[in-house]
């Protein structure tokens, strides 16, 4: 949102131009940004133009990272709804297309987390603490060898945790699904009913 206003639309897609201070080729949902941010149809949003150029983040990074995060969240929610529908119908475990879809969407949680992190960290630039400390003033002077030692220790620690995780995941995969799930899939019904049927 470049201009302060009331009843602001949500920009689904656009190409933000920091030079022109506007969104090019914008696809919007009327009033949605005001509703999301203020819970009122005519709620006021403060535009980026009210902030000095030197105090603004890189708009393109924040804009697209947020939309990737949002798309991942909506996509995973839709997959969960399909899973619930298949579960109620008793076909959750025998629909190969859905099982393949689950494998394909598995990395999306990671993608969404990284996109959210980029949104938060890029969106607060150039401030560590708004109007108090700029990012440039918050940088620490650390020797190269200290950075390398810290990085190596992190890699060892997380590698140790990851190795145990992978050991147990592959052990579960080799063991296979539980008897109840296999029986339910053969009978084309869920092992438990969420609807009491």
PDB file of C-alpha atoms in Angstrom:
ATOM      1  CA  UNK A   1       0.000   0.000   0.000  1.00  0.00           C
ATOM      2  CA  UNK A   2       1.702   3.143  -1.200  1.00  0.00           C
ATOM      3  CA  UNK A   3      -0.923   5.753  -0.352  1.00  0.00           C
ATOM      4  CA  UNK A   4      -2.659   6.262   2.978  1.00  0.00           C
ATOM      5  CA  UNK A   5      -6.358   5.653   2.594  1.00  0.00           C
ATOM      6  CA  UNK A   6      -9.592   4.081   3.751  1.00  0.00           C
ATOM      7  CA  UNK A   7     -11.218   0.976   2.293  1.00  0.00           C
ATOM      8  CA  UNK A   8      -7.901  -0.199   0.858  1.00  0.00           C
ATOM      9  CA  UNK A   9      -7.894  -3.234  -1.480  1.00  0.00           C
ATOM     10  CA  UNK A  10      -5.665  -6.271  -0.909  1.00  0.00           C
ATOM     11  CA  UNK A  11      -3.120  -6.654  -3.695  1.00  0.00           C
ATOM     12  CA  UNK A  12      -3.153 -10.305  -4.752  1.00  0.00           C
ATOM     13  CA  UNK A  13      -0.476  -9.781  -7.378  1.00  0.00           C
ATOM     14  CA  UNK A  14       1.453  -6.824  -8.738  1.00  0.00           C
ATOM     15  CA  UNK A  15       4.916  -5.712  -9.679  1.00  0.00           C
ATOM     16  CA  UNK A  16       5.858  -3.077  -7.101  1.00  0.00           C
ATOM     17  CA  UNK A  17       7.857  -0.164  -8.485  1.00  0.00           C
ATOM     18  CA  UNK A  18       9.880   1.575  -5.787  1.00  0.00           C
ATOM     19  CA  UNK A  19      10.996   4.212  -8.292  1.00  0.00           C
ATOM     20  CA  UNK A  20       7.425   5.138  -9.304  1.00  0.00           C
ATOM     21  CA  UNK A  21       6.014   4.400  -5.822  1.00  0.00           C
ATOM     22  CA  UNK A  22       3.116   2.363  -7.167  1.00  0.00           C
ATOM     23  CA  UNK A  23       2.110  -1.190  -8.044  1.00  0.00           C
ATOM     24  CA  UNK A  24       2.128  -2.115 -11.717  1.00  0.00           C
ATOM     25  CA  UNK A  25      -0.334  -4.650 -13.187  1.00  0.00           C
ATOM     26  CA  UNK A  26      -2.119  -4.960  -9.839  1.00  0.00           C
ATOM     27  CA  UNK A  27      -4.810  -7.588  -9.257  1.00  0.00           C
ATOM     28  CA  UNK A  28      -6.733  -6.576  -6.138  1.00  0.00           C
ATOM     29  CA  UNK A  29      -9.620  -7.575  -3.887  1.00  0.00           C
ATOM     30  CA  UNK A  30     -11.608  -4.437  -2.981  1.00  0.00           C
ATOM     31  CA  UNK A  31     -11.577  -3.420   0.736  1.00  0.00           C
ATOM     32  CA  UNK A  32      -9.788  -6.643   1.756  1.00  0.00           C
ATOM     33  CA  UNK A  33      -6.598  -5.019   3.110  1.00  0.00           C
ATOM     34  CA  UNK A  34      -8.634  -2.727   5.344  1.00  0.00           C
ATOM     35  CA  UNK A  35     -10.732  -5.633   6.603  1.00  0.00           C
ATOM     36  CA  UNK A  36      -7.656  -7.801   7.293  1.00  0.00           C
ATOM     37  CA  UNK A  37      -5.703  -5.064   9.088  1.00  0.00           C
ATOM     38  CA  UNK A  38      -8.399  -3.028  10.839  1.00  0.00           C
ATOM     39  CA  UNK A  39     -11.446  -5.363  10.831  1.00  0.00           C
ATOM     40  CA  UNK A  40     -13.466  -2.528   9.273  1.00  0.00           C
ATOM     41  CA  UNK A  41     -14.591  -2.133   5.680  1.00  0.00           C
ATOM     42  CA  UNK A  42     -13.401   1.499   5.603  1.00  0.00           C
ATOM     43  CA  UNK A  43     -10.408   1.080   7.947  1.00  0.00           C
ATOM     44  CA  UNK A  44      -7.458   3.385   7.345  1.00  0.00           C
ATOM     45  CA  UNK A  45      -4.075   2.026   6.287  1.00  0.00           C
ATOM     46  CA  UNK A  46      -0.940   4.135   6.389  1.00  0.00           C
ATOM     47  CA  UNK A  47       0.882   4.074   3.040  1.00  0.00           C
ATOM     48  CA  UNK A  48       4.589   3.645   2.376  1.00  0.00           C
ATOM     49  CA  UNK A  49       4.799   7.167   0.965  1.00  0.00           C
ATOM     50  CA  UNK A  50       4.398   8.461   4.519  1.00  0.00           C
ATOM     51  CA  UNK A  51       7.828   6.930   5.318  1.00  0.00           C
ATOM     52  CA  UNK A  52      11.046   8.503   4.076  1.00  0.00           C
ATOM     53  CA  UNK A  53      12.672   6.497   1.277  1.00  0.00           C
ATOM     54  CA  UNK A  54      15.768   5.915   3.439  1.00  0.00           C
ATOM     55  CA  UNK A  55      13.581   4.268   6.105  1.00  0.00           C
ATOM     56  CA  UNK A  56      11.742   1.851   3.805  1.00  0.00           C
ATOM     57  CA  UNK A  57      12.551  -1.827   3.325  1.00  0.00           C
ATOM     58  CA  UNK A  58      13.172  -3.332  -0.100  1.00  0.00           C
ATOM     59  CA  UNK A  59       9.519  -3.480  -1.103  1.00  0.00           C
ATOM     60  CA  UNK A  60       9.817  -6.143  -3.815  1.00  0.00           C
ATOM     61  CA  UNK A  61      11.399  -8.677  -1.431  1.00  0.00           C
ATOM     62  CA  UNK A  62       8.764  -8.166   1.256  1.00  0.00           C
ATOM     63  CA  UNK A  63       5.908  -8.129  -1.271  1.00  0.00           C
ATOM     64  CA  UNK A  64       6.784 -11.416  -2.977  1.00  0.00           C
ATOM     65  CA  UNK A  65       8.008 -13.251   0.146  1.00  0.00           C
ATOM     66  CA  UNK A  66       4.687 -12.495   1.846  1.00  0.00           C
ATOM     67  CA  UNK A  67       2.714 -13.776  -1.137  1.00  0.00           C
ATOM     68  CA  UNK A  68       4.772 -16.973  -1.328  1.00  0.00           C
ATOM     69  CA  UNK A  69       4.132 -17.534   2.393  1.00  0.00           C
ATOM     70  CA  UNK A  70       0.412 -16.873   1.909  1.00  0.00           C
ATOM     71  CA  UNK A  71       0.164 -19.151  -1.146  1.00  0.00           C
ATOM     72  CA  UNK A  72       1.911 -21.985   0.713  1.00  0.00           C
ATOM     73  CA  UNK A  73      -0.418 -21.598   3.701  1.00  0.00           C
ATOM     74  CA  UNK A  74      -3.561 -21.595   1.549  1.00  0.00           C
ATOM     75  CA  UNK A  75      -2.266 -24.524  -0.518  1.00  0.00           C
ATOM     76  CA  UNK A  76      -1.501 -26.658   2.543  1.00  0.00           C
ATOM     77  CA  UNK A  77      -4.886 -25.768   4.042  1.00  0.00           C
ATOM     78  CA  UNK A  78      -6.616 -26.940   0.834  1.00  0.00           C
ATOM     79  CA  UNK A  79      -4.630 -30.209   0.900  1.00  0.00           C
ATOM     80  CA  UNK A  80      -5.744 -30.689   4.517  1.00  0.00           C
ATOM     81  CA  UNK A  81      -9.396 -30.125   3.502  1.00  0.00           C
ATOM     82  CA  UNK A  82      -9.073 -32.710   0.720  1.00  0.00           C
ATOM     83  CA  UNK A  83      -7.513 -35.117   3.246  1.00  0.00           C
ATOM     84  CA  UNK A  84     -10.427 -34.581   5.626  1.00  0.00           C
ATOM     85  CA  UNK A  85     -12.934 -35.181   2.830  1.00  0.00           C
ATOM     86  CA  UNK A  86     -11.141 -38.381   1.740  1.00  0.00           C
ATOM     87  CA  UNK A  87     -10.939 -39.526   5.370  1.00  0.00           C
ATOM     88  CA  UNK A  88     -14.677 -39.042   5.872  1.00  0.00           C
ATOM     89  CA  UNK A  89     -15.358 -40.934   2.626  1.00  0.00           C
ATOM     90  CA  UNK A  90     -13.022 -43.749   3.734  1.00  0.00           C
ATOM     91  CA  UNK A  91     -10.578 -43.327   0.854  1.00  0.00           C
ATOM     92  CA  UNK A  92      -7.675 -41.492   2.466  1.00  0.00           C
ATOM     93  CA  UNK A  93      -5.228 -44.394   2.198  1.00  0.00           C
ATOM     94  CA  UNK A  94      -6.125 -45.780  -1.240  1.00  0.00           C
ATOM     95  CA  UNK A  95      -6.046 -42.649  -3.430  1.00  0.00           C
ATOM     96  CA  UNK A  96      -2.623 -42.796  -5.095  1.00  0.00           C
ATOM     97  CA  UNK A  97      -2.967 -39.322  -6.598  1.00  0.00           C
ATOM     98  CA  UNK A  98      -3.498 -37.848  -3.146  1.00  0.00           C
ATOM     99  CA  UNK A  99      -0.613 -39.788  -1.601  1.00  0.00           C
ATOM    100  CA  UNK A 100       1.644 -38.521  -4.390  1.00  0.00           C
ATOM    101  CA  UNK A 101       0.344 -35.000  -3.805  1.00  0.00           C
ATOM    102  CA  UNK A 102       1.276 -35.307  -0.118  1.00  0.00           C
ATOM    103  CA  UNK A 103       4.820 -36.265  -1.079  1.00  0.00           C
ATOM    104  CA  UNK A 104       5.032 -33.288  -3.469  1.00  0.00           C
ATOM    105  CA  UNK A 105       3.756 -30.731  -0.927  1.00  0.00           C
ATOM    106  CA  UNK A 106       5.942 -32.016   1.931  1.00  0.00           C
ATOM    107  CA  UNK A 107       8.698 -29.395   1.373  1.00  0.00           C
ATOM    108  CA  UNK A 108       6.202 -26.522   1.208  1.00  0.00           C
ATOM    109  CA  UNK A 109       6.152 -26.064   4.989  1.00  0.00           C
ATOM    110  CA  UNK A 110       9.865 -25.309   4.846  1.00  0.00           C
ATOM    111  CA  UNK A 111       9.360 -22.949   1.891  1.00  0.00           C
ATOM    112  CA  UNK A 112       6.573 -21.145   3.760  1.00  0.00           C
ATOM    113  CA  UNK A 113       8.708 -20.787   6.893  1.00  0.00           C
ATOM    114  CA  UNK A 114      11.609 -19.316   4.946  1.00  0.00           C
ATOM    115  CA  UNK A 115       9.259 -16.955   3.085  1.00  0.00           C
ATOM    116  CA  UNK A 116       7.765 -15.844   6.415  1.00  0.00           C
ATOM    117  CA  UNK A 117      11.236 -15.264   7.833  1.00  0.00           C
ATOM    118  CA  UNK A 118      12.185 -13.206   4.773  1.00  0.00           C
ATOM    119  CA  UNK A 119       8.972 -11.196   5.124  1.00  0.00           C
ATOM    120  CA  UNK A 120       9.632 -10.400   8.778  1.00  0.00           C
ATOM    121  CA  UNK A 121      13.350  -9.713   8.535  1.00  0.00           C
ATOM    122  CA  UNK A 122      13.250  -7.777   5.266  1.00  0.00           C
ATOM    123  CA  UNK A 123      10.114  -5.902   6.291  1.00  0.00           C
ATOM    124  CA  UNK A 124      11.702  -4.413   9.413  1.00  0.00           C
ATOM    125  CA  UNK A 125      14.729  -3.058   7.552  1.00  0.00           C
ATOM    126  CA  UNK A 126      16.531  -0.718   8.003  1.00  0.00           C
ATOM    127  CA  UNK A 127      15.639  -0.965  11.701  1.00  0.00           C
ATOM    128  CA  UNK A 128      16.631  -3.369  14.468  1.00  0.00           C
ATOM    129  CA  UNK A 129      14.318  -1.402  16.786  1.00  0.00           C
ATOM    130  CA  UNK A 130      11.992   0.959  14.923  1.00  0.00           C
ATOM    131  CA  UNK A 131      13.015   4.613  15.231  1.00  0.00           C
ATOM    132  CA  UNK A 132      15.680   3.693  17.795  1.00  0.00           C
ATOM    133  CA  UNK A 133      18.443   1.541  16.266  1.00  0.00           C
ATOM    134  CA  UNK A 134      19.223   0.993  12.616  1.00  0.00           C
ATOM    135  CA  UNK A 135      20.509  -2.349  11.345  1.00  0.00           C
ATOM    136  CA  UNK A 136      23.888  -0.820  10.488  1.00  0.00           C
ATOM    137  CA  UNK A 137      24.282   0.269  14.130  1.00  0.00           C
ATOM    138  CA  UNK A 138      23.349  -3.164  15.469  1.00  0.00           C
ATOM    139  CA  UNK A 139      26.089  -5.118  13.720  1.00  0.00           C
ATOM    140  CA  UNK A 140      28.588  -6.807  16.034  1.00  0.00           C
ATOM    141  CA  UNK A 141      32.316  -6.910  15.452  1.00  0.00           C
ATOM    142  CA  UNK A 142      33.176 -10.621  15.608  1.00  0.00           C
ATOM    143  CA  UNK A 143      36.438 -12.203  14.509  1.00  0.00           C
ATOM    144  CA  UNK A 144      36.332 -14.578  11.542  1.00  0.00           C
ATOM    145  CA  UNK A 145      37.583 -17.551  13.563  1.00  0.00           C
ATOM    146  CA  UNK A 146      34.742 -17.082  16.091  1.00  0.00           C
ATOM    147  CA  UNK A 147      32.172 -17.122  13.292  1.00  0.00           C
ATOM    148  CA  UNK A 148      33.718 -20.280  11.804  1.00  0.00           C
ATOM    149  CA  UNK A 149      33.807 -22.061  15.194  1.00  0.00           C
ATOM    150  CA  UNK A 150      30.146 -21.156  15.837  1.00  0.00           C
ATOM    151  CA  UNK A 151      29.115 -22.343  12.378  1.00  0.00           C
ATOM    152  CA  UNK A 152      30.985 -25.649  12.750  1.00  0.00           C
ATOM    153  CA  UNK A 153      29.412 -26.259  16.185  1.00  0.00           C
ATOM    154  CA  UNK A 154      25.926 -25.539  14.792  1.00  0.00           C
ATOM    155  CA  UNK A 155      26.510 -27.942  11.891  1.00  0.00           C
ATOM    156  CA  UNK A 156      27.714 -30.678  14.287  1.00  0.00           C
ATOM    157  CA  UNK A 157      24.835 -30.175  16.732  1.00  0.00           C
ATOM    158  CA  UNK A 158      22.109 -30.042  14.075  1.00  0.00           C
ATOM    159  CA  UNK A 159      23.731 -32.881  12.132  1.00  0.00           C
ATOM    160  CA  UNK A 160      23.608 -35.004  15.295  1.00  0.00           C
ATOM    161  CA  UNK A 161      19.910 -34.234  15.818  1.00  0.00           C
ATOM    162  CA  UNK A 162      19.152 -34.781  12.114  1.00  0.00           C
ATOM    163  CA  UNK A 163      20.884 -38.161  12.102  1.00  0.00           C
ATOM    164  CA  UNK A 164      18.671 -39.420  14.956  1.00  0.00           C
ATOM    165  CA  UNK A 165      15.594 -38.033  13.230  1.00  0.00           C
ATOM    166  CA  UNK A 166      16.448 -39.754   9.939  1.00  0.00           C
ATOM    167  CA  UNK A 167      17.267 -43.009  11.744  1.00  0.00           C
ATOM    168  CA  UNK A 168      13.816 -43.143  13.349  1.00  0.00           C
ATOM    169  CA  UNK A 169      11.980 -41.948  10.224  1.00  0.00           C
ATOM    170  CA  UNK A 170      13.589 -44.644   8.065  1.00  0.00           C
ATOM    171  CA  UNK A 171      12.930 -47.203  10.800  1.00  0.00           C
ATOM    172  CA  UNK A 172       9.219 -46.266  10.731  1.00  0.00           C
ATOM    173  CA  UNK A 173       9.168 -46.400   6.931  1.00  0.00           C
ATOM    174  CA  UNK A 174      10.726 -49.888   6.917  1.00  0.00           C
ATOM    175  CA  UNK A 175       8.171 -51.042   9.491  1.00  0.00           C
ATOM    176  CA  UNK A 176       5.264 -49.755   7.399  1.00  0.00           C
ATOM    177  CA  UNK A 177       1.836 -48.474   8.403  1.00  0.00           C
ATOM    178  CA  UNK A 178       0.012 -49.857  11.410  1.00  0.00           C
ATOM    179  CA  UNK A 179      -2.324 -52.851  11.067  1.00  0.00           C
ATOM    180  CA  UNK A 180      -5.383 -50.723  11.815  1.00  0.00           C
ATOM    181  CA  UNK A 181      -4.622 -48.363   8.963  1.00  0.00           C
ATOM    182  CA  UNK A 182      -4.087 -51.239   6.520  1.00  0.00           C
ATOM    183  CA  UNK A 183      -7.323 -52.923   7.599  1.00  0.00           C
ATOM    184  CA  UNK A 184      -9.213 -49.644   7.273  1.00  0.00           C
ATOM    185  CA  UNK A 185      -7.809 -49.053   3.780  1.00  0.00           C
ATOM    186  CA  UNK A 186      -8.864 -52.563   2.715  1.00  0.00           C
ATOM    187  CA  UNK A 187     -12.355 -52.022   4.108  1.00  0.00           C
ATOM    188  CA  UNK A 188     -12.487 -48.550   2.478  1.00  0.00           C
ATOM    189  CA  UNK A 189     -13.459 -46.904   5.733  1.00  0.00           C
ATOM    190  CA  UNK A 190     -11.584 -44.870   8.333  1.00  0.00           C
ATOM    191  CA  UNK A 191     -10.439 -46.780  11.439  1.00  0.00           C
ATOM    192  CA  UNK A 192     -12.191 -44.119  13.552  1.00  0.00           C
ATOM    193  CA  UNK A 193     -15.140 -42.027  12.595  1.00  0.00           C
ATOM    194  CA  UNK A 194     -14.950 -38.299  13.280  1.00  0.00           C
ATOM    195  CA  UNK A 195     -18.641 -37.933  12.641  1.00  0.00           C
ATOM    196  CA  UNK A 196     -19.826 -40.666  14.990  1.00  0.00           C
ATOM    197  CA  UNK A 197     -21.040 -42.830  12.085  1.00  0.00           C
TER     198      UNK A 197
END
